[in-house]
Short mmCIF file of C-alpha atoms and ligand atoms in Angstrom, two decimals:
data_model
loop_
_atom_site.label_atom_id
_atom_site.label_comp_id
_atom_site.label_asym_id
_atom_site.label_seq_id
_atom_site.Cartn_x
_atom_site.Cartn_y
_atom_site.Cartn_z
CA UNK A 1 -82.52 55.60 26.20
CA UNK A 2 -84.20 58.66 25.19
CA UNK A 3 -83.24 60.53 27.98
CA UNK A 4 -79.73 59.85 27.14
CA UNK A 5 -80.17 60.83 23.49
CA UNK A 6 -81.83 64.41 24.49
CA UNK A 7 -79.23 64.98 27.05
CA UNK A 8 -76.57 64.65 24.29
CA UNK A 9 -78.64 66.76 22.14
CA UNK A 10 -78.72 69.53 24.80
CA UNK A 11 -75.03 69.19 26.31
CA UNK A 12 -74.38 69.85 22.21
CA UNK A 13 -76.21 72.60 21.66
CA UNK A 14 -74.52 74.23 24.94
CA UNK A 15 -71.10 73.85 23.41
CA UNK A 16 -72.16 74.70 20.34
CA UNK A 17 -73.92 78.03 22.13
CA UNK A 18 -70.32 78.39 24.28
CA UNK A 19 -68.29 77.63 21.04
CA UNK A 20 -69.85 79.26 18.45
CA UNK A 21 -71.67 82.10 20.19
CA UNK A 22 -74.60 81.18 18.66
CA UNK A 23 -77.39 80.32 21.22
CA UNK A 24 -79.40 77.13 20.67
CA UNK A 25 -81.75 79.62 18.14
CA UNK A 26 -78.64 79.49 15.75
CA UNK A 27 -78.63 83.21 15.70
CA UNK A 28 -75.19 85.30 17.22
CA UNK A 29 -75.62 86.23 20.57
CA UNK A 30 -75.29 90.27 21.26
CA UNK A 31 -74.65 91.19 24.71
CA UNK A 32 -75.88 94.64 25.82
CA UNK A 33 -74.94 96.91 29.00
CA UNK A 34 -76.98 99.73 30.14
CA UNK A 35 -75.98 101.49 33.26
CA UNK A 36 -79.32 102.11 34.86
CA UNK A 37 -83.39 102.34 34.27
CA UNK A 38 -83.24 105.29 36.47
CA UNK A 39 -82.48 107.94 33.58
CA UNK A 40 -84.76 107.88 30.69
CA UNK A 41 -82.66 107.83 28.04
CA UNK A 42 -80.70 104.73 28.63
CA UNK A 43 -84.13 102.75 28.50
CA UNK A 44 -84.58 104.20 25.09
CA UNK A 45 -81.43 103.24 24.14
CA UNK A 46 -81.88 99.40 25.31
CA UNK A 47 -84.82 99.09 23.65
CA UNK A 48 -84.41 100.22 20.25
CA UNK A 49 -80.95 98.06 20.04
CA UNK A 50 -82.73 94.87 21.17
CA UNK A 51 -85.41 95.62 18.31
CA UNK A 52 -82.78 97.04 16.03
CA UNK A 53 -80.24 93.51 17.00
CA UNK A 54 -83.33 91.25 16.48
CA UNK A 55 -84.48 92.76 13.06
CA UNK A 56 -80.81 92.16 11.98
CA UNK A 57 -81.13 88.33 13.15
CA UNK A 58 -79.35 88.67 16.15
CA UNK A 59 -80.43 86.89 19.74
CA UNK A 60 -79.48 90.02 22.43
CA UNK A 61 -79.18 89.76 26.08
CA UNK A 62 -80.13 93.82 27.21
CA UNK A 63 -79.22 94.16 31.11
CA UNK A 64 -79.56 96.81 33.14
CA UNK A 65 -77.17 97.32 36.42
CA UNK A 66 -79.17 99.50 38.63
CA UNK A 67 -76.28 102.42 38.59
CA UNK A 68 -73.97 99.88 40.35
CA UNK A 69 -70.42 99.12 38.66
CA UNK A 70 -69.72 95.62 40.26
CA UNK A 71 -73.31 94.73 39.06
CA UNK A 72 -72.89 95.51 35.66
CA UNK A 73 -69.43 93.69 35.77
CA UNK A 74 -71.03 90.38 37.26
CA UNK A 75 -73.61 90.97 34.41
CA UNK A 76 -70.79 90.97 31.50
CA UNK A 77 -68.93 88.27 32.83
CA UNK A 78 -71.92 86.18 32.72
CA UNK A 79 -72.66 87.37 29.03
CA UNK A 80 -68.96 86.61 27.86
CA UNK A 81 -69.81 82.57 29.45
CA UNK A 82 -73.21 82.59 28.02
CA UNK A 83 -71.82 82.79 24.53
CA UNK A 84 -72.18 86.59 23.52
CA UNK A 85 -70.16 86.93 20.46
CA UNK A 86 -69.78 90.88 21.25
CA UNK A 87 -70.39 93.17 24.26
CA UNK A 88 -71.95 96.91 23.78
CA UNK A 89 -71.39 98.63 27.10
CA UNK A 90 -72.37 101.94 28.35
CA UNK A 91 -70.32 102.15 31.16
CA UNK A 92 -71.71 103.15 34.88
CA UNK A 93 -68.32 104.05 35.64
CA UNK A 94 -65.57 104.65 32.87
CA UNK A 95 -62.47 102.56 34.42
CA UNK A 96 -64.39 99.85 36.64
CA UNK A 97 -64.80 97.22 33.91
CA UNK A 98 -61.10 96.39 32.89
CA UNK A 99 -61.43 92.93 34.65
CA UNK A 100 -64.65 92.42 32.50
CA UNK A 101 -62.30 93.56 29.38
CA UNK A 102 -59.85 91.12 29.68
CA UNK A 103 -61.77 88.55 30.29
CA UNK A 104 -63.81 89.14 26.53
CA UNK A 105 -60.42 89.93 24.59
CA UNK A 106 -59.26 86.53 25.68
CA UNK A 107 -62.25 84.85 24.35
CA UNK A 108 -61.74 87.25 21.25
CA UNK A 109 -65.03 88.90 22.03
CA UNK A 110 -64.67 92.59 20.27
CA UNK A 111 -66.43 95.54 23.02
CA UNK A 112 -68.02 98.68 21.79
CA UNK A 113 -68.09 101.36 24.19
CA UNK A 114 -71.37 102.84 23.97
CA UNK A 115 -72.04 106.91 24.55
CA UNK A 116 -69.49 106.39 27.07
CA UNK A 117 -66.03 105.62 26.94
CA UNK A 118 -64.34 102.97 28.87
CA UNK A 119 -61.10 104.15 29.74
CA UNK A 120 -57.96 102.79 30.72
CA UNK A 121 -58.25 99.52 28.78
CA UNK A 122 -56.95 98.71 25.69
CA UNK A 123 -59.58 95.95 25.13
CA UNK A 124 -61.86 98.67 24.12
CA UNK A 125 -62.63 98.24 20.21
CA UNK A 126 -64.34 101.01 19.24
CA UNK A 127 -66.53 103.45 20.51
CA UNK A 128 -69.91 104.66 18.96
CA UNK A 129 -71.12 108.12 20.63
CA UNK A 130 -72.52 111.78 19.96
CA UNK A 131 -70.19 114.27 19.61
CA UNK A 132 -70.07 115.40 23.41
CA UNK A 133 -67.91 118.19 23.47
CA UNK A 134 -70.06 120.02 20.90
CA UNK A 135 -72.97 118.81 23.46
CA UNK A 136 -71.43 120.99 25.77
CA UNK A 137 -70.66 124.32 22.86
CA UNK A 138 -74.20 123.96 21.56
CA UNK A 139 -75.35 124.91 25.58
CA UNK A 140 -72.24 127.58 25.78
CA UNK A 141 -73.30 129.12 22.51
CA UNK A 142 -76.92 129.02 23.37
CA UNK A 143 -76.30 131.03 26.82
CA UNK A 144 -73.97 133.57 24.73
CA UNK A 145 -76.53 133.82 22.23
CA UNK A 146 -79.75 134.21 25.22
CA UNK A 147 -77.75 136.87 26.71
CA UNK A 148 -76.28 138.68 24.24
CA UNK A 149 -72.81 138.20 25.40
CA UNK A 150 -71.16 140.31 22.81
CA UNK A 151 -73.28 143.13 23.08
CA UNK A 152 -75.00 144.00 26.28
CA UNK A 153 -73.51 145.23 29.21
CA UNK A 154 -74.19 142.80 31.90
CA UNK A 155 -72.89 141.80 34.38
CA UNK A 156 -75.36 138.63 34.19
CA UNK A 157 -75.29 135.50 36.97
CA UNK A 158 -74.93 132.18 36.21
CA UNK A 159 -74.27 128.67 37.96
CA UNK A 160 -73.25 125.77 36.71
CA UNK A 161 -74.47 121.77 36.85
CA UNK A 162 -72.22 119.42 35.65
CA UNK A 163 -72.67 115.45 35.40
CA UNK A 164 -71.42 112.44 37.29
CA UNK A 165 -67.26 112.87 37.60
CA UNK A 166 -67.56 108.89 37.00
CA UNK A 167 -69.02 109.77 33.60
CA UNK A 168 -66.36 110.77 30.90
CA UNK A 169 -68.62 111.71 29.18
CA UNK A 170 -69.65 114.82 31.92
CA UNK A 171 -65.90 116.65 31.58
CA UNK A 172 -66.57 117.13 27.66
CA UNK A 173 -70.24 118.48 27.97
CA UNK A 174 -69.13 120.96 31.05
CA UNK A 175 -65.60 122.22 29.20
CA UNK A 176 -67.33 122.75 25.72
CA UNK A 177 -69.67 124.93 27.42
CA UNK A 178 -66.66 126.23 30.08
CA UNK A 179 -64.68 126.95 26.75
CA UNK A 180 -67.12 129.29 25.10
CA UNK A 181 -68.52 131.02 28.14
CA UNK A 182 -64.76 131.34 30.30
CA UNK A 183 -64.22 135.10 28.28
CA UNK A 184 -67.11 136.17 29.59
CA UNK A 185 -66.39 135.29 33.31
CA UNK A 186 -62.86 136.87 32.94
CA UNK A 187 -63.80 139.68 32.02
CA UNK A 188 -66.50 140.24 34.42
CA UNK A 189 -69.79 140.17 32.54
CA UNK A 190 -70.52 136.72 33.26
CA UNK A 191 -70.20 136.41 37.31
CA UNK A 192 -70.65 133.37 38.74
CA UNK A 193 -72.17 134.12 42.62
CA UNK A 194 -71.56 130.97 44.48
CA UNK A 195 -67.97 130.81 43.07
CA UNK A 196 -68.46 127.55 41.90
CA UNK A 197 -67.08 126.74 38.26
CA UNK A 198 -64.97 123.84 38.34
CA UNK A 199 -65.72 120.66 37.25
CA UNK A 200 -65.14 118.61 40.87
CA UNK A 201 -67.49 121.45 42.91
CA UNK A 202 -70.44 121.32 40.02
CA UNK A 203 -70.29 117.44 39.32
CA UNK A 204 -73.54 115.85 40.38
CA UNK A 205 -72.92 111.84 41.21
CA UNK A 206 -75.23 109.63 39.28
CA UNK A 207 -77.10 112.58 37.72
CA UNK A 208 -78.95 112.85 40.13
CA UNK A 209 -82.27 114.86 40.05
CA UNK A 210 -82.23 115.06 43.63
CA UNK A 211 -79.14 115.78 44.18
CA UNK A 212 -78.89 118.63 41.75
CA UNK A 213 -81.90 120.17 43.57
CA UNK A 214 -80.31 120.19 46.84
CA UNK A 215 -77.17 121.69 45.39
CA UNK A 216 -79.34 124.54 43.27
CA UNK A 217 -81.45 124.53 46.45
CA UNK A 218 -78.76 125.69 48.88
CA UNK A 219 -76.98 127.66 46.29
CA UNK A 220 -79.93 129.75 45.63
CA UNK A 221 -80.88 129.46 49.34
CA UNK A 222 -76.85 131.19 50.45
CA UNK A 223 -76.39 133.60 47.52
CA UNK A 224 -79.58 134.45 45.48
CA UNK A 225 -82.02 135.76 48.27
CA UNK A 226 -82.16 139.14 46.61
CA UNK A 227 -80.70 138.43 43.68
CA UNK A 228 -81.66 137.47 40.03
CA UNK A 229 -80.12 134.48 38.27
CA UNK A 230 -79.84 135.32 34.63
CA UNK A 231 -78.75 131.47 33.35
CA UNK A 232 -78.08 128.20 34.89
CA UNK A 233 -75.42 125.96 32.73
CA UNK A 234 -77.08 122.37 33.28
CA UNK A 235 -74.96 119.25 31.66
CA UNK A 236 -78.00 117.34 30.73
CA UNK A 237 -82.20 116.92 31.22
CA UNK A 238 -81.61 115.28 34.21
CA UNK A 239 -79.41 117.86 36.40
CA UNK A 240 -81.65 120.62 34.60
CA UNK A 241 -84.92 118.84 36.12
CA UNK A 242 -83.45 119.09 39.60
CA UNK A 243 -82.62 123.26 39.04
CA UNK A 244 -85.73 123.94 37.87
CA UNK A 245 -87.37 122.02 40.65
CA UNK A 246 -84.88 123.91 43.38
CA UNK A 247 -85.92 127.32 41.46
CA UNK A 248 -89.93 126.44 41.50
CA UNK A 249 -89.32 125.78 45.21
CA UNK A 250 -86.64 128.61 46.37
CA UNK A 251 -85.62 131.42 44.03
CA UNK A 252 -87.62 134.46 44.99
CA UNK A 253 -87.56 136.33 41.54
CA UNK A 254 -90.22 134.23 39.17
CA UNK A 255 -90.93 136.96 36.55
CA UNK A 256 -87.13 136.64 35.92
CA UNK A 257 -86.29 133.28 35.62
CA UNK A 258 -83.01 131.82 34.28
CA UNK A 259 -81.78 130.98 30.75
CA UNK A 260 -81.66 126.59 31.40
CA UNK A 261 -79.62 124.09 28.99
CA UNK A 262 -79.97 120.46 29.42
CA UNK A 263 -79.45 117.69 27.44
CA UNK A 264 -81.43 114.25 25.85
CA UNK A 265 -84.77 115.63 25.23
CA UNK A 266 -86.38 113.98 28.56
CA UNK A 267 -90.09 114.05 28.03
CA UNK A 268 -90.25 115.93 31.85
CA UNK A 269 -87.97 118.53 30.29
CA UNK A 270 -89.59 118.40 26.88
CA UNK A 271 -92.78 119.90 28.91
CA UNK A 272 -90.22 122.00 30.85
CA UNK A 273 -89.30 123.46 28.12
CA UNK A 274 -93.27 124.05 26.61
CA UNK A 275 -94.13 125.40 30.44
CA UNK A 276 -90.56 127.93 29.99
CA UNK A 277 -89.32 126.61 32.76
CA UNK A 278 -86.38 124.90 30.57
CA UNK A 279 -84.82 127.03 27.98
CA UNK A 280 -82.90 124.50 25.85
CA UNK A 281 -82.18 120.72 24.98
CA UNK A 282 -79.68 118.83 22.65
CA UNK A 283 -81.62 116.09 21.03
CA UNK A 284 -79.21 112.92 20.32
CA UNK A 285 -81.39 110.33 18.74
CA UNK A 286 -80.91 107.00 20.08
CA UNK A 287 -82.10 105.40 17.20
CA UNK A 288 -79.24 106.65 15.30
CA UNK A 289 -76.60 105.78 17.69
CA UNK A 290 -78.67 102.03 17.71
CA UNK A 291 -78.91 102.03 14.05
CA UNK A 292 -74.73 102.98 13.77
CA UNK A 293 -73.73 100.63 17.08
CA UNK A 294 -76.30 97.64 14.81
CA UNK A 295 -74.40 98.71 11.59
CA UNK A 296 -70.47 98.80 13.39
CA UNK A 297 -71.06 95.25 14.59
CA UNK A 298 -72.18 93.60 11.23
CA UNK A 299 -69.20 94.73 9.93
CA UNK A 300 -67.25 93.61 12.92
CA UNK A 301 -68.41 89.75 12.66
CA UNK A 302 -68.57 89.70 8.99
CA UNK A 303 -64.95 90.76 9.05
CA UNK A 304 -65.70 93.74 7.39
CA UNK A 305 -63.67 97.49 7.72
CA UNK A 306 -65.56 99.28 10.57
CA UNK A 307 -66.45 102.46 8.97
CA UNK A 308 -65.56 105.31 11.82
CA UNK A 309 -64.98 108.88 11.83
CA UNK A 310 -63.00 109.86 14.62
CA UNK A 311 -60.15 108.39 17.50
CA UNK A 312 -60.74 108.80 21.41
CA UNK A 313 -57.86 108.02 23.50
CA UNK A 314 -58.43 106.18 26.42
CA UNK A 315 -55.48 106.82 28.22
CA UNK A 316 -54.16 103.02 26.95
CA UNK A 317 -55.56 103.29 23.08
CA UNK A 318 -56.63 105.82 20.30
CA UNK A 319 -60.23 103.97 20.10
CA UNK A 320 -61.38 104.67 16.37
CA UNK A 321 -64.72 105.65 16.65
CA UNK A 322 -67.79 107.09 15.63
CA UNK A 323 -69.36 110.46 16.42
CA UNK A 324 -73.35 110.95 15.71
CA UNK A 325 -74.30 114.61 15.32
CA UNK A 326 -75.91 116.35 18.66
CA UNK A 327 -79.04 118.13 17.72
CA UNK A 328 -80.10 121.89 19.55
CA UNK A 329 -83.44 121.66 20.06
CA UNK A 330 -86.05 124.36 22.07
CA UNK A 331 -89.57 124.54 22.42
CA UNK A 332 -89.70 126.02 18.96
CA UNK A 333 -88.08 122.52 17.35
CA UNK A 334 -90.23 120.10 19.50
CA UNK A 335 -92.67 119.40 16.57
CA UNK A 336 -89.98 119.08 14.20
CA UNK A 337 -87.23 117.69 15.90
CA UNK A 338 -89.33 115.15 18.25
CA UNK A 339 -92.89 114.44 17.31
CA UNK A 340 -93.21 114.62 13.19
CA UNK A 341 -89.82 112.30 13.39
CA UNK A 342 -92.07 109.87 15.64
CA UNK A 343 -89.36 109.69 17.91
CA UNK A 344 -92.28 110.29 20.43
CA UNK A 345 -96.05 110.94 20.22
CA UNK A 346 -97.69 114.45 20.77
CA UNK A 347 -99.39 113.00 23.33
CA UNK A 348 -96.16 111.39 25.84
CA UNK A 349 -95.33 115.10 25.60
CA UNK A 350 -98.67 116.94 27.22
CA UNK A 351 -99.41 118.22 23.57
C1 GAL B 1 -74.27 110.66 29.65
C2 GAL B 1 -75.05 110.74 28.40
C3 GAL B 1 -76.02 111.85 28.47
C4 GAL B 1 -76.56 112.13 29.86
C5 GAL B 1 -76.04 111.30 31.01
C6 GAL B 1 -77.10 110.72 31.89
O1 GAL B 1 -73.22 109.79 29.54
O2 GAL B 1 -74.22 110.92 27.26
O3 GAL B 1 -76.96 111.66 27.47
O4 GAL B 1 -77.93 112.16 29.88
O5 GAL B 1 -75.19 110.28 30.65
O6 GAL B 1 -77.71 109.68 31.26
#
């Protein structure tokens, strides 16, 4: 007899859990999507949303999918039939997740697109992000600035690093950096050796470390044996790691290493950037983006307006959103910027 009673008790609180998406605990279910452990920021991000989703009463269910698109689709279907009452998705790939989409719009299951936008969906709700383009004009600016651009005669080298062409995110950060340094390469006093400056031939799948050093690596290997390289143009910390590695390992002219940009504040290029070996960084703070993507769905369940400050279209939607200031940071900022905002200690840094 009991057996039967707690067996009604827990085919209940399933239903309830499916019905309601609140899990057994009574609390709203939050499902979260990160793309992969394997670049530091997104476990940054995963982590301060679970704390951020818990502190605001939530139950969250944080996966990773290992870089792999049809993992992290298996992984929201099974959060939509577990009960998640909303999905917050940084997409591995930006149109692989429509099936995903529709499947949570006909459960009426909002999705914010996190950092990344999802595109070609209209099930997309909104979208919570740094402004990326002026990721990619804060590096521009920073290499016109480093070399004086407007003033000295040049010519100067540079090469280019873009991010995965899966990423929509990587065409914004390489053409607001293209769009401020393009003059410069017109007219001849940027010159760009390898001949490599669009998007497709600088993309780096995944982000790769590696395979941004093997690109640098052969690049500086067939066009830099005698030559110096006066800035590298790297989309983010990750692609910058792998230059710098490829230019410890193969470019012949130390004393005159390159201006670097990168992106996210790595703690490897954090001490890249103490060592000189990277020049720049754009700090975006995950715990703001957390603290807005926390703040966009309480007003989305308690059927509030969704304060946003900006559309993205998505070639199916304008997707209101909501752009968090990019930061530039250099070794000059780190103590400001990174450790006396506790975002980490002076210690993870080598300090
Ligand atoms: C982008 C993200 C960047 C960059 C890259 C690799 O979408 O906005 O911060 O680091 O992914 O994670």
């Amino acid at each position: 007899m009991l057996k039967k009673i707690l067996g009604t008790i827990l085919c209940a609180a399933i239903a309830c859990a499916a019905l309601t998406g609140c899990a057994g605990s009574g609390k709203k279910k939050v499902g979260i999507s990160m793309p992969t452990k394997d670049l530091q920021r997104w476990n940054q991000d995963g982590d301060y949303m679970k704390q951020k989703f818990e502190a605001a009463g939530y139950e969250v269910d944080l996966q990773y999918a290992g870089g792999k698109s049809d993992t992290q689709l298996s992984q929201l279907e099974n959060m939509i039939n577990s009960g998640c009452k909303v999905l917050v998705i940084a997409a591995v790939e930006a149109s692989s997740l429509g099936t995903a989409l529709d499947k949570a719009a006909a459960k009426k299951i909002p999705v914010i697109a996190y950092d990344r936008l999802i595109m070609g969906n209209e099930n997309v709700s909104y979208y919570a992000t740094f402004d990326n383009y002026k990721v990619g004009q804060i590096q521009g600016e920073f290499v016109k600035k480093a070399l004086d651009l407007d003033n000295a005669a040049g010519p100067f080298n540079i090469e280019f690093t873009a991010g995965d062409p899966g990423d929509n995110n990587a065409t914004f950060f390489f053409n607001g950096a293209f769009e401020v340094l393009k003059p410069y390469i017109d007219s001849g006093k940027l010159v760009c050796v390898s001949g490599q400056t669009d998007f497709d031939s600088v993309a780096t799948p995944e982000w790769s470390t590696a395979t941004a050093q093997a690109r640098a690596e052969n690049i500086i290997g067939s066009n830099y044996a005698d030559k110096q390289i006066d800035a590298w143009l790297c989309s983010n910390d990750s692609t910058a790691q792998g230059v710098v590695n490829a230019l410890d390992s193969r470019y012949t002219m130390k004393d005159k290493w390159p201006v670097v940009t990168g992106q996210d504040c790595d703690i490897v290029s954090v001490k890249n950037m103490i060592a000189g070996k990277q020049t720049m960084s754009v700090f975006k703070d995950t715990r703001t983006l957390a603290e807005r993507t926390v703040t966009m769905v309480n007003q989305i369940l308690d059927g509030k307006e969704v304060e946003t400050n900006n559309t993205y279209d998505n070639n199916k939607k304008q997707v209101a959103s909501y752009l968090c200031d990019p930061v530039f940071a250099d070794k000059d900022s780190i103590q400001k910027i990174l450790i006396d905002s506790g975002y980490y200690k002076a210690e993870d840094i080598g300090l």
